[in-house]
Coordinates of C-alpha atoms and ligand atoms in Angstrom, one line a residue:
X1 CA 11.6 19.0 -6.3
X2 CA 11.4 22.3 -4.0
X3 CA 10.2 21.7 -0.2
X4 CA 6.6 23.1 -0.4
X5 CA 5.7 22.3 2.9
X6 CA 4.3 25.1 4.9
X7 CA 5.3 26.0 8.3
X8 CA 1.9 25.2 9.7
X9 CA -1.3 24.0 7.9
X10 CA -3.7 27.8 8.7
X11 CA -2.5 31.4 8.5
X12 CA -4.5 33.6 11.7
X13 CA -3.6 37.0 12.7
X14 CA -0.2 37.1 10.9
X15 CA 1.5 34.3 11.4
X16 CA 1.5 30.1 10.7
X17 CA -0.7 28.3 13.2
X18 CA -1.5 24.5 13.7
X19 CA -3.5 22.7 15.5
X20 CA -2.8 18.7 14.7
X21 CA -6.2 17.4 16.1
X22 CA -7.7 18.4 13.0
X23 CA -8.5 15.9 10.0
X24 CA -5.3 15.1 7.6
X25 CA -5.3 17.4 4.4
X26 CA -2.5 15.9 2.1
X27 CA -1.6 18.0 -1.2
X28 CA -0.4 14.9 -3.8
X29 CA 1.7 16.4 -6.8
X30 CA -0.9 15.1 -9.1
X31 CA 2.0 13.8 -11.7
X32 CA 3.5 11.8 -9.7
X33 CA 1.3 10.6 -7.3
X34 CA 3.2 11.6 -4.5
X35 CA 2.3 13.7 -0.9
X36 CA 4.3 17.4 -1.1
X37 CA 2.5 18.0 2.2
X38 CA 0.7 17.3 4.8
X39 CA -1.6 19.5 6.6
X40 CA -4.4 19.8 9.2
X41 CA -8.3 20.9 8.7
X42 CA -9.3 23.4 11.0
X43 CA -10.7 22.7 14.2
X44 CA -13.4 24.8 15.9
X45 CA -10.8 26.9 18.2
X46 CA -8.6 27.4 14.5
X47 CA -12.1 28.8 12.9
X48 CA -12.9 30.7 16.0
X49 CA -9.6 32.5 15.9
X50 CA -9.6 33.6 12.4
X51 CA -13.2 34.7 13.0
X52 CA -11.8 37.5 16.2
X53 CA -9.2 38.4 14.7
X54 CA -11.3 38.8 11.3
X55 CA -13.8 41.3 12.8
X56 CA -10.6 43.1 14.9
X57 CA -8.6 43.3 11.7
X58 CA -11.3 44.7 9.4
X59 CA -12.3 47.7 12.1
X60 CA -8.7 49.4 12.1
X61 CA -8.7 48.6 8.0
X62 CA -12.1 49.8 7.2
X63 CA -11.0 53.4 8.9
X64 CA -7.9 53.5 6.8
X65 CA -7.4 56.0 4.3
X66 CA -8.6 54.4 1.4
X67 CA -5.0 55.2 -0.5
X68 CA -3.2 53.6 1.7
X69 CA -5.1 50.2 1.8
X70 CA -4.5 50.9 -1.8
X71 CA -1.0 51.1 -1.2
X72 CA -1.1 47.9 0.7
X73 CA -2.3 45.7 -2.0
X74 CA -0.1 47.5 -4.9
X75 CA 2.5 46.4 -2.9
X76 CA 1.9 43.1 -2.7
X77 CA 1.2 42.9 -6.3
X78 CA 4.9 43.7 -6.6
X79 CA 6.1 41.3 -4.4
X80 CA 4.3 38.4 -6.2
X81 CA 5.6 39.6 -9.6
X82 CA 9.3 39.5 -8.1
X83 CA 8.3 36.4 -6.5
X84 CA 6.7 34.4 -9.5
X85 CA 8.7 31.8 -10.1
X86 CA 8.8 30.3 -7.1
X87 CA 4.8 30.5 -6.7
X88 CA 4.0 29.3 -10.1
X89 CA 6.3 26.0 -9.2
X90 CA 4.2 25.9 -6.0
X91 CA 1.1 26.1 -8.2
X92 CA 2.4 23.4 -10.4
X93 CA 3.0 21.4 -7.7
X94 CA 0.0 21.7 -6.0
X95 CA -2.6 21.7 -9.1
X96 CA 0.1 19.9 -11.7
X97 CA -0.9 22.5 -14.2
X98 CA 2.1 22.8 -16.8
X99 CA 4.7 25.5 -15.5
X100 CA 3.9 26.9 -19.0
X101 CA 0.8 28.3 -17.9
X102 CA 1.2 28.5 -14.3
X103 CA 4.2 31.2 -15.1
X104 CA 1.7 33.4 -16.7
X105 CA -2.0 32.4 -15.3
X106 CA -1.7 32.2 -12.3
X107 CA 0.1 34.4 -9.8
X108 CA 0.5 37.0 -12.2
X109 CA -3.3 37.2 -12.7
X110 CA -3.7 37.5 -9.2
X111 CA -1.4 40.2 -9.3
X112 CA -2.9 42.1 -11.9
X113 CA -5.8 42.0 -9.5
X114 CA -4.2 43.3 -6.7
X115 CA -2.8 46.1 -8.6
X116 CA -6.7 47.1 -10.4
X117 CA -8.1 47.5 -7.2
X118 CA -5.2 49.0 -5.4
X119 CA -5.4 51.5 -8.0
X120 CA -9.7 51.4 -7.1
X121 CA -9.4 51.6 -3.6
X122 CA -10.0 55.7 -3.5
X123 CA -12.1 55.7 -5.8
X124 CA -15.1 54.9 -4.2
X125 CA -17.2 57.9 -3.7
X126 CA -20.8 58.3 -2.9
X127 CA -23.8 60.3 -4.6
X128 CA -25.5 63.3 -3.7
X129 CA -29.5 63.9 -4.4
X130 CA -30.9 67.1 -4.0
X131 CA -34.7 66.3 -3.1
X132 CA -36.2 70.1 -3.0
X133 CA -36.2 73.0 -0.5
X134 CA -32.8 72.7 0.0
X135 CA -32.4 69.3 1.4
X136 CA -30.7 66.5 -0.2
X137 CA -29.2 62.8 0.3
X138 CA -25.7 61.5 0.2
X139 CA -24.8 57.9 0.2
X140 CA -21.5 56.2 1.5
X141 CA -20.3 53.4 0.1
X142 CA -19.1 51.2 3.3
X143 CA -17.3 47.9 3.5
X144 CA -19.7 44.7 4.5
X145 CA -17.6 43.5 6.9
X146 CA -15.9 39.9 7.6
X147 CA -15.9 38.3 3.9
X148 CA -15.2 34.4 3.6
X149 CA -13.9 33.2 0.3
X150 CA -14.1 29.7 -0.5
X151 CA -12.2 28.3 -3.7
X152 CA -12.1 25.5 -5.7
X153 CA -8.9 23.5 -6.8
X154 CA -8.0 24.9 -10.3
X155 CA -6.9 28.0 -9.7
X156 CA -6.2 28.2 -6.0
X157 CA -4.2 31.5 -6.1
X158 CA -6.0 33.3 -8.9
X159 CA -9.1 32.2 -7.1
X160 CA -8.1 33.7 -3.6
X161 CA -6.2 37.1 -5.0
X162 CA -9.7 37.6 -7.4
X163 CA -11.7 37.6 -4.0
X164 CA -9.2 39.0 -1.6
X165 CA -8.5 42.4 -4.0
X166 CA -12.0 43.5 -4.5
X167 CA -12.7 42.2 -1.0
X168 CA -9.7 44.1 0.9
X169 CA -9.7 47.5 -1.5
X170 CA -13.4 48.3 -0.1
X171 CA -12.6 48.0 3.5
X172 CA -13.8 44.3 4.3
X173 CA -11.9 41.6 5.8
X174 CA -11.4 38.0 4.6
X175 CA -10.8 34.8 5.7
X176 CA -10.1 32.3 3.4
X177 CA -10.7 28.3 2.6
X178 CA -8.6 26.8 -0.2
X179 CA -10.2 23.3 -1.9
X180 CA -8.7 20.5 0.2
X181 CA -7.0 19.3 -2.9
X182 CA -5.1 22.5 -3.1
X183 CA -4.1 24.4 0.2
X184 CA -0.7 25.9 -0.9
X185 CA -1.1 29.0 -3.2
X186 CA -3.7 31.3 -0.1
X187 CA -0.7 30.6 2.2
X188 CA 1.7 32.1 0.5
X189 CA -0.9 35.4 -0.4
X190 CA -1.3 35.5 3.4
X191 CA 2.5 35.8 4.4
X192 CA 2.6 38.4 1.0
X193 CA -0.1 40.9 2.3
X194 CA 1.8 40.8 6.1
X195 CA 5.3 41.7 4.3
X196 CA 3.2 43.9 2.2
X197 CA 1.8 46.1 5.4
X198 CA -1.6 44.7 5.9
X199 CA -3.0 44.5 9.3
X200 CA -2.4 40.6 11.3
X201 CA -5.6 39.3 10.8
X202 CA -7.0 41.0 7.3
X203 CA -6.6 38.2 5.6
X204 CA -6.4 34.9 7.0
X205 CA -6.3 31.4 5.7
X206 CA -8.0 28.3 7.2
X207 CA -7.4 24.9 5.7
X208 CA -10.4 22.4 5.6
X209 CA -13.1 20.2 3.9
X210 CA -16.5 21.3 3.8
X211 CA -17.2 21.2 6.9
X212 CA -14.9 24.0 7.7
X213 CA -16.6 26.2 5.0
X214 CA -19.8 25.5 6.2
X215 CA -19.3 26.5 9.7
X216 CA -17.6 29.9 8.6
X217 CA -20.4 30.3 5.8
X218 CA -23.4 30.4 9.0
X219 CA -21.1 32.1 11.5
X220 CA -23.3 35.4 12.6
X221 CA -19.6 37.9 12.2
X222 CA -19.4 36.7 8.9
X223 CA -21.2 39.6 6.0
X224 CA -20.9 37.6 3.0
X225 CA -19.9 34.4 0.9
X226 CA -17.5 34.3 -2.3
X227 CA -17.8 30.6 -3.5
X228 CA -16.1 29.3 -6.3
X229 CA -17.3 25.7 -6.9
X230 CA -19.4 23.6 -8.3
X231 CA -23.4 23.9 -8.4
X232 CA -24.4 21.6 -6.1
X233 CA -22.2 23.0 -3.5
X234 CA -23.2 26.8 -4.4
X235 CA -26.7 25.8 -3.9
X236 CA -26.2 24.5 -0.1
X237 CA -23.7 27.2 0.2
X238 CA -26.3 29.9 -1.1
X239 CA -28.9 28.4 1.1
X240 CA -26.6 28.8 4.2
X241 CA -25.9 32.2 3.5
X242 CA -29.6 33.4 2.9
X243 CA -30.4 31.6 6.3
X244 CA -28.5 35.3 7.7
X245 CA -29.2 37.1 4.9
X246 CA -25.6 37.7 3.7
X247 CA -24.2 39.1 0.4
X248 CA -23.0 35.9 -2.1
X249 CA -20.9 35.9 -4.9
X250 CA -21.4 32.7 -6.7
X251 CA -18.9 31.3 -9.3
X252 CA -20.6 28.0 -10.3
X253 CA -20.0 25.6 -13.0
X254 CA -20.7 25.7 -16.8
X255 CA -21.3 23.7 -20.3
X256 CA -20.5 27.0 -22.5
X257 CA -21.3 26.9 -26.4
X258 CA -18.4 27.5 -28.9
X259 CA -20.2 28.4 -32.0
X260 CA -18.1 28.5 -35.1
X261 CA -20.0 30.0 -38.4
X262 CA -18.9 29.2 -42.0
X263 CA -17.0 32.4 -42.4
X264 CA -14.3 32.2 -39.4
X265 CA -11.3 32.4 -39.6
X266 CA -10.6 28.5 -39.4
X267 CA -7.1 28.2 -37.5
X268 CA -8.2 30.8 -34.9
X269 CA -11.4 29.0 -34.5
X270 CA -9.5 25.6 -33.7
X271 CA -6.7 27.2 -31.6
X272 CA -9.7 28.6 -29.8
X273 CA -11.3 25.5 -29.4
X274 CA -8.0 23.8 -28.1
X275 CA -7.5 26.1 -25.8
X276 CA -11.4 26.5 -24.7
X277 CA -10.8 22.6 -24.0
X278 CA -7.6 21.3 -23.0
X279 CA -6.0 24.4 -20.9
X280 CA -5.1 22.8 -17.4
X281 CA -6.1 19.5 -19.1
X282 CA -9.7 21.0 -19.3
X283 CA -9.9 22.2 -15.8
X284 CA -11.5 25.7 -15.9
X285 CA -15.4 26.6 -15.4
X286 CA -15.6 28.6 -18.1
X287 CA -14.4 26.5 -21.2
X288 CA -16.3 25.9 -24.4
X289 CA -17.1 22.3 -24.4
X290 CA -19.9 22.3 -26.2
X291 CA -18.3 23.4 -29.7
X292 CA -20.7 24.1 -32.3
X293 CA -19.2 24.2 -36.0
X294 CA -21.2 24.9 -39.3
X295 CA -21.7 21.8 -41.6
X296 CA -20.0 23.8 -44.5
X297 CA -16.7 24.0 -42.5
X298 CA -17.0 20.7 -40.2
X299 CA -14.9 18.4 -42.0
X300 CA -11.9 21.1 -42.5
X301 CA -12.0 21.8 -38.6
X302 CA -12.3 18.4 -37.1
X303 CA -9.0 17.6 -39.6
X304 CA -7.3 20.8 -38.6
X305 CA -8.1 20.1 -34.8
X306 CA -7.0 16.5 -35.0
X307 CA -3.5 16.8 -36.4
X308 CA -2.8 19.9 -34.6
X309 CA -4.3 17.9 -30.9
X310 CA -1.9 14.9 -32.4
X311 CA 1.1 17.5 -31.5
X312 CA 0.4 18.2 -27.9
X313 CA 3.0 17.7 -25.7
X314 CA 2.0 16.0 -22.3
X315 CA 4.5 15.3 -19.8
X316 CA 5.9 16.2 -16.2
X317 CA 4.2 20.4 -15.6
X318 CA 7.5 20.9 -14.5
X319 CA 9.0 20.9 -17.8
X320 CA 9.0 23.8 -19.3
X321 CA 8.2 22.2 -22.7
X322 CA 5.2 20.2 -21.6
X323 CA 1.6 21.7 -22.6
X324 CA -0.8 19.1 -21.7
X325 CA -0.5 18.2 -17.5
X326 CA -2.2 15.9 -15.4
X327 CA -5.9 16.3 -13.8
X328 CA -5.9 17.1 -10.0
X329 CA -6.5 13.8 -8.7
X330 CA -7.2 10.4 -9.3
X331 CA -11.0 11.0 -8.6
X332 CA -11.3 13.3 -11.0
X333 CA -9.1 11.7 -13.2
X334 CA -11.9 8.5 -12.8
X335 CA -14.5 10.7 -13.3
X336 CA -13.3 11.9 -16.8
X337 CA -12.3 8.5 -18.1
X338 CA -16.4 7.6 -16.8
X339 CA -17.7 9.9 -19.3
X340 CA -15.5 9.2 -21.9
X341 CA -16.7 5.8 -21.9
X342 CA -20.2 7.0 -21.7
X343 CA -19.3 9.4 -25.0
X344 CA -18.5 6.1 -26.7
X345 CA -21.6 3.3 -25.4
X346 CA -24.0 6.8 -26.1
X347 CA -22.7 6.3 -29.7
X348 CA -20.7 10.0 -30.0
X349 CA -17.3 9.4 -32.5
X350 CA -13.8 9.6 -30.6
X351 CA -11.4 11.2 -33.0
X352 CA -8.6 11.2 -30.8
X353 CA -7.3 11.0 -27.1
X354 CA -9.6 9.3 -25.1
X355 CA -7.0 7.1 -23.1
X356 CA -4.4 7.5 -19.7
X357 CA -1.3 7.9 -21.9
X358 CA 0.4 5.1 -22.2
X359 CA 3.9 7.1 -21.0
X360 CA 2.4 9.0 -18.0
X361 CA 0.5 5.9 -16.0
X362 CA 2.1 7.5 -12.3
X363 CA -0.2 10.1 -12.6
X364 CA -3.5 11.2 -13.3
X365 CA -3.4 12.0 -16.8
X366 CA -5.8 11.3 -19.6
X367 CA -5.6 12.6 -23.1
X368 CA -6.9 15.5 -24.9
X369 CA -9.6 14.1 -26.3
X370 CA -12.1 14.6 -29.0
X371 CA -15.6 13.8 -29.8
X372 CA -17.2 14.1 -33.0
X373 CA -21.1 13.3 -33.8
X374 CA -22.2 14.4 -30.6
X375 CA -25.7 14.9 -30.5
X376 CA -27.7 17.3 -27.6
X377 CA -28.8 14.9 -25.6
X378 CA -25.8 12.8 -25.2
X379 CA -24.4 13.1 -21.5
X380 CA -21.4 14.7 -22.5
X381 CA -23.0 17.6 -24.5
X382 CA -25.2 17.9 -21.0
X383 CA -23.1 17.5 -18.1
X384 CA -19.8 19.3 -16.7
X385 CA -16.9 17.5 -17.2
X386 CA -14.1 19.2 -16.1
X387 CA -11.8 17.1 -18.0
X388 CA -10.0 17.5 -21.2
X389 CA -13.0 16.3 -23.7
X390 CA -14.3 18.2 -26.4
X391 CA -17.9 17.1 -27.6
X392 CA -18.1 18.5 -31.3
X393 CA -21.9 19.2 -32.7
X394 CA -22.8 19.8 -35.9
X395 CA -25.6 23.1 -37.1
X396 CA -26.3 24.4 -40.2
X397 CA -29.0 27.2 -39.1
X398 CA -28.0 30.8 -36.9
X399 CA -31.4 30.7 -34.9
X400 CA -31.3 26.4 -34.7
X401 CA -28.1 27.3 -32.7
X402 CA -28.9 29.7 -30.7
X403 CA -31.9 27.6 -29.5
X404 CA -29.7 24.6 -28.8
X405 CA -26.7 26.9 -27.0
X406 CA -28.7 28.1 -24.5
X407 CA -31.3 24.5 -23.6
X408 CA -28.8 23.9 -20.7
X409 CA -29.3 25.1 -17.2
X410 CA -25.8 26.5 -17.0
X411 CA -25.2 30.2 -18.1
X412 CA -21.1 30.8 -17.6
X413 CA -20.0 31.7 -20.9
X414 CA -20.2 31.7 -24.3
X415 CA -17.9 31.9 -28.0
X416 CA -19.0 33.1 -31.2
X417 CA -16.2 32.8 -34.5
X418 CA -17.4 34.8 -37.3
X419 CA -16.4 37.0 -39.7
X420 CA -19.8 38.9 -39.9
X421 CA -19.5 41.4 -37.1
X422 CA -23.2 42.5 -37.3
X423 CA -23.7 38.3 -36.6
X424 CA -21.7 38.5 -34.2
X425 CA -23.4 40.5 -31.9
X426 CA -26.8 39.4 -32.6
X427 CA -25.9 36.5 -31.6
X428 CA -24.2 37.2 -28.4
X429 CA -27.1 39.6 -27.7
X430 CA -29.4 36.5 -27.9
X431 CA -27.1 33.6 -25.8
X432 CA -27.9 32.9 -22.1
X433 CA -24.5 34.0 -20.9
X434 CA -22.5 36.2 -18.5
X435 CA -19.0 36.1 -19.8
X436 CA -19.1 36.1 -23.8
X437 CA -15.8 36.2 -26.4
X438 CA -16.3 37.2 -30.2
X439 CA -13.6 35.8 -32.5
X440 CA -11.6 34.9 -29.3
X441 CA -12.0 32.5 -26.0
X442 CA -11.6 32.3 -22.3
X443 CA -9.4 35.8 -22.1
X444 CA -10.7 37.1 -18.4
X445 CA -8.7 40.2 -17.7
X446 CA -9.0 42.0 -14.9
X447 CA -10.7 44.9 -16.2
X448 CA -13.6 42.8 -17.4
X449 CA -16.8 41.5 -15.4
X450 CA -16.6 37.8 -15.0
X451 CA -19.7 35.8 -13.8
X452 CA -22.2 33.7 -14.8
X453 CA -26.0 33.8 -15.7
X454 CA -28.4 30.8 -14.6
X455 CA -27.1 28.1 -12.4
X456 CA -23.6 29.5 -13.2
X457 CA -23.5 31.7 -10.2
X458 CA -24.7 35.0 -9.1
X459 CA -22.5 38.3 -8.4
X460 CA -19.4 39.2 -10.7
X461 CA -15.8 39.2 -10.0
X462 CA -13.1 41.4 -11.9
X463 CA -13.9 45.1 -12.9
X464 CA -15.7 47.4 -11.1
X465 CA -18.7 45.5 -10.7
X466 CA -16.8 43.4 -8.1
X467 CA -16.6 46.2 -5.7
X468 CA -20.2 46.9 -5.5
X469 CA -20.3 43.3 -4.1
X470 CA -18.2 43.6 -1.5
X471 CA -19.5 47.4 0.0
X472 CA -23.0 47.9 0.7
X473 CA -24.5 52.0 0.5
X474 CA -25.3 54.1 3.2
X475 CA -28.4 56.4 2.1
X476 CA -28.1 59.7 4.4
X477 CA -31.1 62.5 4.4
X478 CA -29.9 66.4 5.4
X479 CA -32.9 68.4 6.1
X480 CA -32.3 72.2 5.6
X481 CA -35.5 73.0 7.4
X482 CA -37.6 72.4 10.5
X483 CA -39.6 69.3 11.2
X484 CA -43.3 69.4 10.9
X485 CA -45.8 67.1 12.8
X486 CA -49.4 66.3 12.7
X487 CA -50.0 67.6 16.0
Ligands
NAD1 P1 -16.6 21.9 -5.1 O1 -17.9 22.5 -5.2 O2 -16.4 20.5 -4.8 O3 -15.8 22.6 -3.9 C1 -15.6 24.0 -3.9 C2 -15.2 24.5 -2.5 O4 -16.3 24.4 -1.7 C3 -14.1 23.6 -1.8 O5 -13.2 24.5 -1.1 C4 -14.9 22.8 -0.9 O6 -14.2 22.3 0.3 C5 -16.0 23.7 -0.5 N1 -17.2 23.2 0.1 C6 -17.8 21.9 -0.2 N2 -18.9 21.8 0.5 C7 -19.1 22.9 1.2 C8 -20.2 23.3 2.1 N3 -21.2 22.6 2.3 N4 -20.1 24.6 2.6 C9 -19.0 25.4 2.3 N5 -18.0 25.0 1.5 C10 -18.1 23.8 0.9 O7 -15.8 22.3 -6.4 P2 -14.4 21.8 -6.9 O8 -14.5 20.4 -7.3 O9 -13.3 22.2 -6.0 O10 -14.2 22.7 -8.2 C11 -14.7 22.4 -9.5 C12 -16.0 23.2 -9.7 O11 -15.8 24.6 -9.6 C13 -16.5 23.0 -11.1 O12 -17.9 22.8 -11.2 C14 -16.1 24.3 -11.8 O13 -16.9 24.7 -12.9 C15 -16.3 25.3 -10.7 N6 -15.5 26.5 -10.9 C16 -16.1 27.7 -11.2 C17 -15.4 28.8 -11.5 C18 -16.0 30.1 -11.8 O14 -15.4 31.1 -11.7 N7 -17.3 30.1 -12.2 C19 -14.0 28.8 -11.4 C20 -13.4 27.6 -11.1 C21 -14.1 26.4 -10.9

């Protein structure tokens, strides 16, 4: 197994720093059950460092050309493609997320990031308003400032390139907190943007719990907040923020409809389903876990999805071969077994899965899993599971379905499989979501906005629309002619 422990537990100012007063942060290689490091939260001198050298870093960046931050972050897009291997094995170590997808979801999507908004950076150009007589109003688009991102555990690297491209190309700083669970994959972005040219201190990495976020989250230097989490942490972190009125990106959970009519194309629909639910063993915001298929066709796809879920292949992420990894952790691993078991006493049919694998008991594995019969109101068809369990709901009516899709108070995404394309968009037109797939699900490329609606966060990453959240505009009137007063 390679030796993934880091120099030093944070990454201020350009180099590894440590400071071993801080709480223990062990990363556990989930499939094994074993520590692959062992780490230190941040203390408050740790925090107070990466704050000063935060606001120092961002002054000489913001005042760079914008094509040659640009040139920065295409670079380091490079050196994470020629460098993939060895990250996606430190992914896989760090999250247990098959090697499979970590290979191909992970570092490189962070590098397609860094390339997009390389390739953004000088493009972001003001306006000009004439407003009579010869005056008129330009407008600057300027960085905000500091920027803290804060991630969550299933994507750790695709988490902190989506917030640190955006973030970086339009001037800002950033300092960084990985999930607890997952401190690895920032690290090695931060020593990547120093050998790529950026400044000591643009983009720095601090290790923690909560805590840590929260005291970086009310820190007066700090502009803005990018969360990725779940709701009940983006609500206290939201609240923090608006206490100093800063900019927030929030990337919050879901429970996001698959809706399959009688027309699709039936094996799509089901590989979309499988993949909307059991990807990194059901770990990602955005999957479709409520999945909604037409009476006429419900038989055919549950038998369809069965056999072909009967032929997953779950075994040690570092195996090229396996498909189906463990959870993150034994909590969360708990936690999904816990609503399994309230699937069944609530009375929803298990079709298949629903166990810790009888071969993989070191680590935190359960099953793919599916549930037919699911009713609304079961707690599975309500609550975020995170966890690879498909509930599977029966409809027979386009505007019954509708209805029921969007009586949840998450907004993340959405699905709709049809073969009737004028369907198709009237019925995307009418769900409550911010990230929506037609024939197709859970593609988020770079070029496209990705955010949520509802309690499923606020801002958008990806695409254009992510740099408006991290620059603010200056509004500047030229008068032509001279001032008049009243006296
Ligand atoms: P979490 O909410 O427990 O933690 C997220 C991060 O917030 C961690 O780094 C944690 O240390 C930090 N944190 C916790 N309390 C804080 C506080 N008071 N102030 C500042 N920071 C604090 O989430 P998780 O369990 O790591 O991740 C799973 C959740 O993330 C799921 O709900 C999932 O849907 C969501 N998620 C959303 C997206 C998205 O893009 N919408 C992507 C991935 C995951």
């Amino acid at each position: 197994m390679r030796d993934v422990q880091p120099t030093a537990s944070h990454f201020i100012d350009g180099r590894y720093v440590e400071d071993v007063a801080g709480q223990s942060i062990l990363s556990i290689f989930p499939a094994k059950n074993v520590v692959i490091a062992s780490l230190h939260s941040a203390t408050p001198s740790i925090i107070e460092a990466a704050l000063a050298s935060a606001v120092r870093a961002q002054r000489e960046w913001g005042a760079l050309k914008p094509v040659l931050r640009g040139r920065v972050l295409r670079k380091a897009a490079d050196i994470i493609r020629a460098r993939n291997q060895e990250l996606s094995e430190i992914e896989t170590l760090d999250t247990g997320k098959p090697i499979q997808e970590t290979l191909v979801a992970d570092a490189a999507s962070g590098a397609d990031a860094l390339e997009y908004f390389a390739g953004l950076a000088a493009t972001m150009t003001g306006e000009t308003m004439p407003v009579g007589d010869g005056d008129f109003v330009y407008t600057i688009r300027e960085p905000l400032g500091v920027c803290v991102g804060i991630g969550a555990w299933n994507y750790p690297t695709q988490i902190a390139c989506w917030k640190a491209a955006p973030a970086l190309a339009a001037g800002n700083s950033m300092i960084f907190k990985p999930s607890e669970l997952t401190p690895l994959g920032a690290l090695k972005l931060a020593e990547i943007l120093i050998e790529a040219g950026a400044p000591p201190g643009l983009f720095n990495v601090v290790q923690g719990y909560g805590d840590v976020g929260a005291a970086l989250v009310t820190d007066p230097r700090v502009a803005k907040v990018s969360l990725t989490g779940s709701v009940p942490t983006g609500k206290k972190v939201y609240a923090a923020a608006a206490a100093g009125v800063k900019h927030v990106t929030m990337e919050l959970g879901g429970k996001s409809p698959l809706i399959i009519f009688d027309d699709a194309d039936l094996d799509s629909a089901v590989s979309a389903a499988i993949n909307a639910n059991f990807y990194s063993s059901g770990q990602v915001c955005s999957n479709g876990t409520r999945v909604f298929v037409h009476d006429a066709i419900r038989p055919a796809f549950l038998k369809r999805l069965v056999a072909r879920t009967a032929t997953a292949i779950i075994g040690d992420p570092l195996d090229a071969a396996t498909q189906v990894g463990p959870l993150v952790s034994e909590a969360q691993r708990n936690k999904v077994l816990g609503f399994i078991e309230t699937g069944k006493a609530e009375g929803a049919r298990l079709l298949i899965g629903g166990r810790v694998p009888p071969s993989q008991n070191e680590g935190f594995y359960v099953e793919p899993t599916v549930f037919a019969d699911v009713t609304d109101d079961m707690t599975i068809a309500r609550e975020e599971i995170f966890g690879p369990v498909m509930a599977v709901l029966g409809f027979a009516d386009e505007a019954d379905v509708i209805a029921r899709a969007n009586a949840t108070e998450f907004g993340l995404a959405a699905g709709v499989f049809t073969a009737d394309l004028a369907r198709a968009h009237r019925v995307i037109a009418r769900l409550e979501a911010g990230t929506c797939w037609i024939n197709t699900y859970n593609i988020t490329p770079v070029e496209a906005p990705f955010g949520g609606v509802k309690l499923s966060g606020v801002g958008r990453e990806n695409s254009r629309a992510a740099l408006d959240h991290y620059s603010q505009i200056k509004s500047v009137y030229v008068a032509s002619n001279p001032v008049a007063a009243a006296y």
